[in-house]
Coordinates of C-alpha atoms in Angstrom, one line a residue:
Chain G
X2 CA 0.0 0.0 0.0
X3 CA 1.7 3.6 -1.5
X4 CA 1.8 6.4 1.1
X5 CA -0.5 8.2 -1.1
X6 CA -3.4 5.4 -0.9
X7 CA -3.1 5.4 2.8
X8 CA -3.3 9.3 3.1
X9 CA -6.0 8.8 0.4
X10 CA -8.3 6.8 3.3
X11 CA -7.8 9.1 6.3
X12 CA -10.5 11.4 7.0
X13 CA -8.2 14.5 7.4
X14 CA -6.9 14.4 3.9
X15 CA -9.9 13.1 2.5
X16 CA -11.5 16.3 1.1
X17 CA -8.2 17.3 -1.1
X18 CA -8.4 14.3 -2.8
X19 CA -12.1 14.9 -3.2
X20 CA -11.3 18.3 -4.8
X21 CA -8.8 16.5 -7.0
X22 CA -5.8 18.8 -4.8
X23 CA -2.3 16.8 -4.6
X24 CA -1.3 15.7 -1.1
X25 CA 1.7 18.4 -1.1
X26 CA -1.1 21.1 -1.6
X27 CA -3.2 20.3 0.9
X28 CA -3.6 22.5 3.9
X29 CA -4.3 19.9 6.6
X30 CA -1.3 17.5 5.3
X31 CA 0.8 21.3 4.5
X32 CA -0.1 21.4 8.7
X33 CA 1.1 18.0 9.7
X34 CA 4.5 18.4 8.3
X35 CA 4.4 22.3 10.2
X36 CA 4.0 20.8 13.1
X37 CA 6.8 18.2 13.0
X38 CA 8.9 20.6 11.5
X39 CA 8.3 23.2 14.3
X40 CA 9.3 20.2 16.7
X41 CA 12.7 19.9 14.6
X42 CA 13.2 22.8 15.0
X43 CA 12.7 23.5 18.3
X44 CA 14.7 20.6 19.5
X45 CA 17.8 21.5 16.8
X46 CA 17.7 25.0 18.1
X47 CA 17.9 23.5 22.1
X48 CA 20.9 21.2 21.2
X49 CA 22.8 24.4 18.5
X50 CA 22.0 27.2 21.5
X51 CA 23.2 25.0 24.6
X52 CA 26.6 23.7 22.8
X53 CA 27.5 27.4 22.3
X54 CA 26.2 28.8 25.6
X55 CA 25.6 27.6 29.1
X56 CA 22.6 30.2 29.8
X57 CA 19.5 28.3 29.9
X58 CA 17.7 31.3 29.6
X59 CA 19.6 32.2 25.7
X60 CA 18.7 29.0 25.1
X61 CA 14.9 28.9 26.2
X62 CA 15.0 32.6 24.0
X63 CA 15.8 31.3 21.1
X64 CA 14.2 27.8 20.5
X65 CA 11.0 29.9 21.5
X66 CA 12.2 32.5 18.7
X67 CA 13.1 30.2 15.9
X68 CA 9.9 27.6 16.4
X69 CA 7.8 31.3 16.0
X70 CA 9.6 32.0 12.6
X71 CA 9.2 28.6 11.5
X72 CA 5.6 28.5 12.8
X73 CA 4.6 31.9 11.0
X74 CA 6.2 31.2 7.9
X75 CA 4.4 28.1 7.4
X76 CA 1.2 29.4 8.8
X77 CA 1.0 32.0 5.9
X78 CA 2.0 29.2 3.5
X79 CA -0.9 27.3 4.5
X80 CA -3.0 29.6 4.4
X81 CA -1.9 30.5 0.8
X82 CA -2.6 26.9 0.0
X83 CA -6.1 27.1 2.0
X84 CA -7.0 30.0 -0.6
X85 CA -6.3 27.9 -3.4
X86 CA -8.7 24.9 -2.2
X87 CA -11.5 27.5 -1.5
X88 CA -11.3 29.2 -5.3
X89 CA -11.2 25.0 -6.6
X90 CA -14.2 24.5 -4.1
X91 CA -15.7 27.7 -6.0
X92 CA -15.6 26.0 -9.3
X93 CA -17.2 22.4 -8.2
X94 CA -20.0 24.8 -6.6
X95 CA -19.7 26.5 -10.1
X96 CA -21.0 23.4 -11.7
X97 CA -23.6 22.2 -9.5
X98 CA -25.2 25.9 -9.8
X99 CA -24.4 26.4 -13.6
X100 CA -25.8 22.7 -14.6
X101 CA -29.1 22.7 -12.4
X102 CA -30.3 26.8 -11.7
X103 CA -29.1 28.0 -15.2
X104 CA -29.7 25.3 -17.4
X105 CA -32.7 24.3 -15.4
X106 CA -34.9 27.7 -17.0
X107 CA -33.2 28.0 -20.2
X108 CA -34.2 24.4 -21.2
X109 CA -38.3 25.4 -19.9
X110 CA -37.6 28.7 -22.1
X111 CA -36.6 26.2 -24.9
X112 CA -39.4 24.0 -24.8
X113 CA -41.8 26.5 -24.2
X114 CA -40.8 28.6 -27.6
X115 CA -40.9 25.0 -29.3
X116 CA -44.3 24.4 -28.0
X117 CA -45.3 28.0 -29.0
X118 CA -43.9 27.4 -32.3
X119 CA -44.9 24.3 -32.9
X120 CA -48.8 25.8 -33.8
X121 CA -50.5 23.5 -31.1
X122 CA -51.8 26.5 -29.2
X123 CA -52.6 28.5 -32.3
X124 CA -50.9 29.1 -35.5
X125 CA -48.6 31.8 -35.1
X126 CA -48.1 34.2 -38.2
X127 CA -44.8 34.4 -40.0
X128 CA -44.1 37.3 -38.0
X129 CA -44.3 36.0 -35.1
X130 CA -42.8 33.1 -36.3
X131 CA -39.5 35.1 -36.8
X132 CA -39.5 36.3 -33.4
X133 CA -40.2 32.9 -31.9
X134 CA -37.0 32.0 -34.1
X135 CA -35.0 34.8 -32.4
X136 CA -35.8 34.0 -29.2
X137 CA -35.1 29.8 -30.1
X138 CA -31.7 31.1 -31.1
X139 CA -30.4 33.3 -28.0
X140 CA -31.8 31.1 -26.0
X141 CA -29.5 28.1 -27.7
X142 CA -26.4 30.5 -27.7
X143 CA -27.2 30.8 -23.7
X144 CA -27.4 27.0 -23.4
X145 CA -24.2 26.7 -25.4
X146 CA -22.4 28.8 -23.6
X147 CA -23.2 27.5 -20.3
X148 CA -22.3 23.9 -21.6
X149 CA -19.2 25.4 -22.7
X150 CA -18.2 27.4 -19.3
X151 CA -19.4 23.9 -17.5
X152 CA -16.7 21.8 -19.7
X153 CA -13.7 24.6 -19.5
X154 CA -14.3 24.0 -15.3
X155 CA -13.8 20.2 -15.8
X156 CA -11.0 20.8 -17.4
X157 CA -9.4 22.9 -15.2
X158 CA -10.2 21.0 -12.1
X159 CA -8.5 18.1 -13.9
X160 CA -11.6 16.0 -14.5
X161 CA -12.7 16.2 -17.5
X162 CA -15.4 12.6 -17.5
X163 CA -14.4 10.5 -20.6
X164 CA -16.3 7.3 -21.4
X165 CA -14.1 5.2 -23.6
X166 CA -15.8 3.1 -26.3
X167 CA -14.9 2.2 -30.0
X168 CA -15.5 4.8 -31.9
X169 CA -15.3 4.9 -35.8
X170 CA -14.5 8.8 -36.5
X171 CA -15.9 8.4 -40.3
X172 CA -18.9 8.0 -38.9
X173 CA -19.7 10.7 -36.9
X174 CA -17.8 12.7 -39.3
X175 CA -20.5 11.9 -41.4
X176 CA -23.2 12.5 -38.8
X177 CA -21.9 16.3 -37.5
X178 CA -21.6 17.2 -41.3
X179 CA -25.2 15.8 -41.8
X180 CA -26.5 18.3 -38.6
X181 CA -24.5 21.0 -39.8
X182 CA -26.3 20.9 -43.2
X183 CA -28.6 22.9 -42.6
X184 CA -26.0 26.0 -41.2
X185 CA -23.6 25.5 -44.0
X186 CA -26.1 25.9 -46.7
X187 CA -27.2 29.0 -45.4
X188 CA -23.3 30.2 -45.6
X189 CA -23.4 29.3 -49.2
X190 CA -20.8 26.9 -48.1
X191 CA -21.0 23.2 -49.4
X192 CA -19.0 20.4 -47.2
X193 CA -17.0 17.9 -49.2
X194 CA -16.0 14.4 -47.0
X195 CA -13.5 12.0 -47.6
X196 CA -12.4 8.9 -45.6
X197 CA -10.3 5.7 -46.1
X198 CA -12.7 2.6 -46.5
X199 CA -12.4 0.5 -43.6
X200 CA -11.4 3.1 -40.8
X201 CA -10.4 1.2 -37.7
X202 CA -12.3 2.5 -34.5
X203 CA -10.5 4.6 -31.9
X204 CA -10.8 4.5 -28.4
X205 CA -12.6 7.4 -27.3
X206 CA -15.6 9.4 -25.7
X207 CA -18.0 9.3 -28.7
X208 CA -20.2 12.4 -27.6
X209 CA -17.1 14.4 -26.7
X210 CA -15.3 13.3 -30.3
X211 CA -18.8 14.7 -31.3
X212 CA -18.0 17.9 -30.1
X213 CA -14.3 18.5 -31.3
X214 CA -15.9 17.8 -34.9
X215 CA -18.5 20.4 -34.1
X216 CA -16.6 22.9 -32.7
X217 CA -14.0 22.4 -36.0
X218 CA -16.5 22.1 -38.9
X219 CA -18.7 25.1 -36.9
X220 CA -15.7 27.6 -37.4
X221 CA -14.8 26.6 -40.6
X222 CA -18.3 27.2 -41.8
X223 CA -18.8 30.4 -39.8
X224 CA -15.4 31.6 -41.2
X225 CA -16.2 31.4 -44.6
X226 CA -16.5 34.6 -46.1
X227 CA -19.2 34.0 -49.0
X228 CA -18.8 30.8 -51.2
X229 CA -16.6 28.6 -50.3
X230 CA -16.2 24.8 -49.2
X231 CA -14.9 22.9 -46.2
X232 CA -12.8 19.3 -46.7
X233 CA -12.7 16.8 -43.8
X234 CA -11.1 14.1 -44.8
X235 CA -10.4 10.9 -42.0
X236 CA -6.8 8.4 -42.6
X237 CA -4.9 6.1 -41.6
X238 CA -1.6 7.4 -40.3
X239 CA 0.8 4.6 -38.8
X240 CA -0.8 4.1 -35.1
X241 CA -3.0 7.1 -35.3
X242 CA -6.1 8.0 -37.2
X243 CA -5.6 11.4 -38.8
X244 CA -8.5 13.8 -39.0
X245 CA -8.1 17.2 -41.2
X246 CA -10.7 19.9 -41.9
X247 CA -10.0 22.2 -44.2
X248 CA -11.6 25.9 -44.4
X249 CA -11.1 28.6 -47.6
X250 CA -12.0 31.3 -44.7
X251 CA -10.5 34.0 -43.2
X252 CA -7.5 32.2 -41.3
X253 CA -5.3 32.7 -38.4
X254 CA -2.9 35.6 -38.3
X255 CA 0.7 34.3 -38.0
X256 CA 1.1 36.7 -34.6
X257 CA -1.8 35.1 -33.1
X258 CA -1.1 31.9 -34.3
X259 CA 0.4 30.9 -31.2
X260 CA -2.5 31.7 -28.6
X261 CA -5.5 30.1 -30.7
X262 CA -5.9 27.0 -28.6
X263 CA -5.5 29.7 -25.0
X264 CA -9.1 30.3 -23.8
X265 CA -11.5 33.3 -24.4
X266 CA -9.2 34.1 -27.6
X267 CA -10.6 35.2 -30.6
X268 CA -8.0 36.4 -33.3
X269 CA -8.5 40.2 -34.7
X270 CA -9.7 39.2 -38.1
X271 CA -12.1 37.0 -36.4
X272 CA -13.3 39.8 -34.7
X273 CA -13.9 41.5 -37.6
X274 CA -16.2 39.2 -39.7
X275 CA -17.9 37.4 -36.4
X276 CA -18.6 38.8 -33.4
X277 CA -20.5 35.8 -32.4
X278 CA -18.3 33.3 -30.3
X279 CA -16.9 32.8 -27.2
X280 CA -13.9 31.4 -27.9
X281 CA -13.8 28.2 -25.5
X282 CA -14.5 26.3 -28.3
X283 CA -10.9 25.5 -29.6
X284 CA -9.8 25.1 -25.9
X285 CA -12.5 22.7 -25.5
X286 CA -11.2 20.5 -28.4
X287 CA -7.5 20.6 -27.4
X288 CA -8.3 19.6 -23.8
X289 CA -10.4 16.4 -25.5
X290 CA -8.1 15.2 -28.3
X291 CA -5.3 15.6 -25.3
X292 CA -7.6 13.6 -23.1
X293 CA -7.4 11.1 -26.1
X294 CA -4.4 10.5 -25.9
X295 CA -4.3 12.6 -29.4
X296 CA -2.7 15.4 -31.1
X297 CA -4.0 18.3 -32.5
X298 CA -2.4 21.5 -34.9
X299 CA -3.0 23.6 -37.9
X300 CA -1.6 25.9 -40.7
X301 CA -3.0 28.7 -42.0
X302 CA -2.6 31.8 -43.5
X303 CA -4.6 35.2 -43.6
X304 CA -7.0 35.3 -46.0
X305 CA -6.3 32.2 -47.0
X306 CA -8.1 29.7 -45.1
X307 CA -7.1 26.9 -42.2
X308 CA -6.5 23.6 -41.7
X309 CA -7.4 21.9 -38.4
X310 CA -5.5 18.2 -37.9
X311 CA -5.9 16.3 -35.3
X312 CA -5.0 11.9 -34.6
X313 CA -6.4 9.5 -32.0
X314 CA -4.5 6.3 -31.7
X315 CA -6.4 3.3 -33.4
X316 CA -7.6 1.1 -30.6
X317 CA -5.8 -2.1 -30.5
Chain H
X6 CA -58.1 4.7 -23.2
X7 CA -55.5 7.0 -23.2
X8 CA -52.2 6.6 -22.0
X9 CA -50.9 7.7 -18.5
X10 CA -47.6 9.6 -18.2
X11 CA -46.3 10.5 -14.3
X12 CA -44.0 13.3 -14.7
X13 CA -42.2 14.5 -11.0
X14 CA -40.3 17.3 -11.5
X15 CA -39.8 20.0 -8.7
X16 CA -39.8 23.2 -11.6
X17 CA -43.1 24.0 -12.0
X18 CA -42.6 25.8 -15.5
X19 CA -40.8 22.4 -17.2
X20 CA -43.9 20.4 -15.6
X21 CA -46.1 22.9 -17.3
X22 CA -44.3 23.4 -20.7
X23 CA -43.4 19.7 -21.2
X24 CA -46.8 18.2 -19.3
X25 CA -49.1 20.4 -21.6
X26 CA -47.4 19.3 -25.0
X27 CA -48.1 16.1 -23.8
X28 CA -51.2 16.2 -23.3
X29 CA -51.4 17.6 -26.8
X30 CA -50.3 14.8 -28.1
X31 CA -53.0 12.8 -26.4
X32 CA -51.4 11.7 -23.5
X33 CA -53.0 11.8 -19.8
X34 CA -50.2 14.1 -17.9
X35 CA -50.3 13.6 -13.9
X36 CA -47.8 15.6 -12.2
X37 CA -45.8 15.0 -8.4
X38 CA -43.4 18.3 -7.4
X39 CA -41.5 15.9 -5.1
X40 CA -40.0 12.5 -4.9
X41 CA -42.0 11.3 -2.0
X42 CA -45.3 12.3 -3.3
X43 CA -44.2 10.8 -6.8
X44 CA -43.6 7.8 -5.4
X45 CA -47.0 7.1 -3.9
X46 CA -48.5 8.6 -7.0
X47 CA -46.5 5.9 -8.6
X48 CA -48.1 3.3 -6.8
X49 CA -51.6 4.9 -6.7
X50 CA -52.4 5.3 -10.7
X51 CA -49.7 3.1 -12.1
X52 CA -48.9 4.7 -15.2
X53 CA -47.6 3.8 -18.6
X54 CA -44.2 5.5 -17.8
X55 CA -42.7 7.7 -15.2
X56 CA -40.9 11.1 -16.5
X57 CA -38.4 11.4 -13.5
X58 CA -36.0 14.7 -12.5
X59 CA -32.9 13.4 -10.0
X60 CA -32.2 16.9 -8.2
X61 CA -35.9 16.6 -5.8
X62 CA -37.0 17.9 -2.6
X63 CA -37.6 15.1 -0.1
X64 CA -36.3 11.8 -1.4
X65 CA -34.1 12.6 -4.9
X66 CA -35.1 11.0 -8.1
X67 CA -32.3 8.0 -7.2
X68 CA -34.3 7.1 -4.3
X69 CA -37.9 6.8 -6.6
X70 CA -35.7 4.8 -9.1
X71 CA -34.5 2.4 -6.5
X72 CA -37.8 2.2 -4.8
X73 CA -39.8 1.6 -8.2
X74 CA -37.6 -1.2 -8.9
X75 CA -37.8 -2.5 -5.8
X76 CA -41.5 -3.1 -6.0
X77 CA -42.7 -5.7 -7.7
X78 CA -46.0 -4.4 -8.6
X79 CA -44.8 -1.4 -9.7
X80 CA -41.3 -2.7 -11.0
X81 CA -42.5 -2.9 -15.0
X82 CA -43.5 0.9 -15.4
X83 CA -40.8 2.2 -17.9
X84 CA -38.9 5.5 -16.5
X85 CA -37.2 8.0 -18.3
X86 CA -34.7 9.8 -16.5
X87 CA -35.2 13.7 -17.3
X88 CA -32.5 15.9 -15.4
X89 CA -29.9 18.6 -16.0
X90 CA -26.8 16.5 -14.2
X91 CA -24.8 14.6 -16.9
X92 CA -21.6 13.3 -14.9
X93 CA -21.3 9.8 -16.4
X94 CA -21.4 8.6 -12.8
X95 CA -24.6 10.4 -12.6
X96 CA -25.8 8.2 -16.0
X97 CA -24.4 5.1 -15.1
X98 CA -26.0 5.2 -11.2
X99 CA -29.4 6.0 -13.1
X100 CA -29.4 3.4 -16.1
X101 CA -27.9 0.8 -13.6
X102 CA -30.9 1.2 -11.5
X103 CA -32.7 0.1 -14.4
X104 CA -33.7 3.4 -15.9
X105 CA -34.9 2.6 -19.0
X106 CA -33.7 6.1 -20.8
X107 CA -31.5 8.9 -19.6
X108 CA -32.3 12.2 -21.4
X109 CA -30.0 15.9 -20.5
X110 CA -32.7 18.8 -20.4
X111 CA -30.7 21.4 -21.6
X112 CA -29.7 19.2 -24.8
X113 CA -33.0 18.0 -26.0
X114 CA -35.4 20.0 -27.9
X115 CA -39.0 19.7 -26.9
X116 CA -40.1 17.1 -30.5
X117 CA -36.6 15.1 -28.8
X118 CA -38.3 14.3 -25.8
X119 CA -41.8 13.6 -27.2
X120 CA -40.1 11.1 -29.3
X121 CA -38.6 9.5 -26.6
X122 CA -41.4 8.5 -24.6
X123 CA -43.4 8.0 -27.6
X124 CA -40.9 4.8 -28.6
X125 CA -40.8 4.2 -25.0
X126 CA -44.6 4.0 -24.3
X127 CA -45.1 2.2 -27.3

């Protein structure tokens, strides 16, 4: 049995490793060794003091002196650390209040506008029809950006919930392009897929691969200035299979190349064309194709377009 | 006769919204705010399937699951688990308990969810 596993079972330590904190972080371990430190200390200072005086009273001064430095040093230390767990406490509180009291109304404002719109209750008039649309919209931005605030907290608390299953990529290649339809037709922008016959499965989550193809084919679509077409294309590569989508859109200026998978980014030119966006989305995918076990990059250039790769290892 | 659908959920305006389209589609829609009083309605009008939120006052929708199962009169009566919480912990604990569907709120349009418990019902 490891040191950690039996730190891992005693109720003082138990809530860091509930909060996902490691055992060198955690204020009531951070404590323990204070305390035995302080001891050291105190005893050290005793043997140091009485070899180079006979005063017992020096000596009694300055074990009592160095045992307060040591003890409020550490003190503050801890209590540094004892901030950090409150903040990560913050976030799991975060979560629970972002998942249930926020998405709790906006999904009864949802199905209320699809009830409304739905003519069961009375036809409404193309008008009103446009409205209901508006409202069906904002209120699915809202959603998304909840969902996307919820994920970015998972990964930064480290627990990001993957369920692993064989997972052919072609496939739900096939299936985000067939939901995005609809979107990229509107953008006058026409989706061309490619794949190798026979794809072997990966191991991965299947709804979060969902959403890295999403979040990839979404900006390539929405960064298409007027006509233009998007190329996904799934391989084969060695161990890996190799997923590219290519855009003809507005690209990635080479000085902000570097901070396009940081959070909340959103390049310049971006800015420009599209102001709707949060930018979590790329952040989202890199944390999931890491979580994969994966890789993920890109070239572009201004004006040009981009290219989004990414590989899973092939499950063996 | 038409078809009975229990639907507990503590939210008053998703009980409304969802509960009224179902009845629109020509379902009979009873309605419990709270675990405990959903389970005894449960037991009372035995319905074609339960509709069943996890976050609940009283005794959470876990609890209702469990005790459903439990009971062998009432063990048979489909339930569709209808919440906001989507840890796969969360799923797993619900399906496990022998939920029969587990269904996000926030990621399901309203025609979804009809068209769940339609092919459940059937």
């Amino acid at each position: 049995m490891s040191f950690s596993s039996v730190c891992k079972k005693m109720p003082l330590f138990r809530e860091c490793f509930e909060f996902n904190i490691p055992l060198w972080q955690c204020p009531s371990f951070l404590f323990l060794v204070l305390g035995l430190l302080n001891i050291a200390a105190m005893i050290s200072t005793y043997f140091i003091s009485n070899y180079f005086t006979d005063q017992p009273e020096i000596t009694a001064l300055m074990t009592i002196l160095v045992s307060l430095i040591v003890f409020i040093i550490g003190s503050t230390i801890v209590r540094g650390f004892d901030k950090l767990i409150e903040a990560n406490k913050m976030k799991t509180e975060f979560i629970r209040v972002a998942s249930h009291q926020l998405r709790t109304p906006l999904s009864a404002l949802r199905w209320a506008l699809d009830f409304m719109a739905g003519g069961s209750i009375g036809q409404p008039t193309e008008e009103q029809k446009e409205y209901l649309q508006i409202m069906k919209d904002s209120d699915a931005r809202m959603i998304k950006l909840v969902n996307d605030l919820l994920d970015v907290t998972k990964i930064e608390m480290g627990n990001l919930p993957l369920v692993l299953k064989p997972v052919n990529l072609a496939v739900i290649a096939q299936d985000i392009i067939r939901e995005l339809s609809p979107m990229a037709k509107a953008a006058n922008v026409s989706i061309v897929f490619e794949a190798d016959e026979d794809l072997p499965m990966v191991l991965s989550d299947p709804d979060k691969m969902r959403m890295v193809f999403t979040n990839l084919m979404d900006n390539a679509i929405k960064y298409t200035k007027g006509k233009g077409q998007v190329n996904v294309a799934a391989q084969k590569k060695g161990d890996y299979i190799q997923v590219s989508v290519r855009d003809e859109g507005v690209g990635i200026p080479k000085n902000q190349q570097k901070f396009i998978f940081q959070k909340f980014f959103r390049s310049d030119n971006v800015m420009k064309h599209q102001t709707v966006g949060t930018g979590l989305g790329l952040f989202i995918v890199k944390a999931i194709v890491d979580a994969n076990n994966g890789s993920i990059w890109f070239e572009s250039q201004e004006d040009k377009g981009a290219t989004f790769y990414f590989k899973i290892p092939i499950a063996k | 006769m038409n078809k009975l659908i229990l639907f507990v959920e503590d939210e008053p305006t998703l009980q409304k919204t969802l509960g009224r389209a179902l009845e629109h589609e020509g379902y009979e829609v009873q309605s419990a705010l709270d675990g405990q009083s959903g389970l005894a309605l449960i037991k009372r009008i035995k319905p074609n399937i339960v509709l069943l939120d996890l976050i609940l006052p009283k005794m959470d929708g876990f609890g209702v699951l469990k005790a459903i199962k439990e009971d062998p009169e009432i063990k048979d009566i489909p339930v569709i688990v209808l919440t906001n919480l989507e840890s796969p912990q969360d799923v797993e604990k619900a399906l496990s308990l022998g939920a029969t569907t587990y269904l996000v709120k926030a990621n399901y349009e309203l025609d979804e969810v009809i068209k769940k418990v339609k092919e459940v019902i059937k």
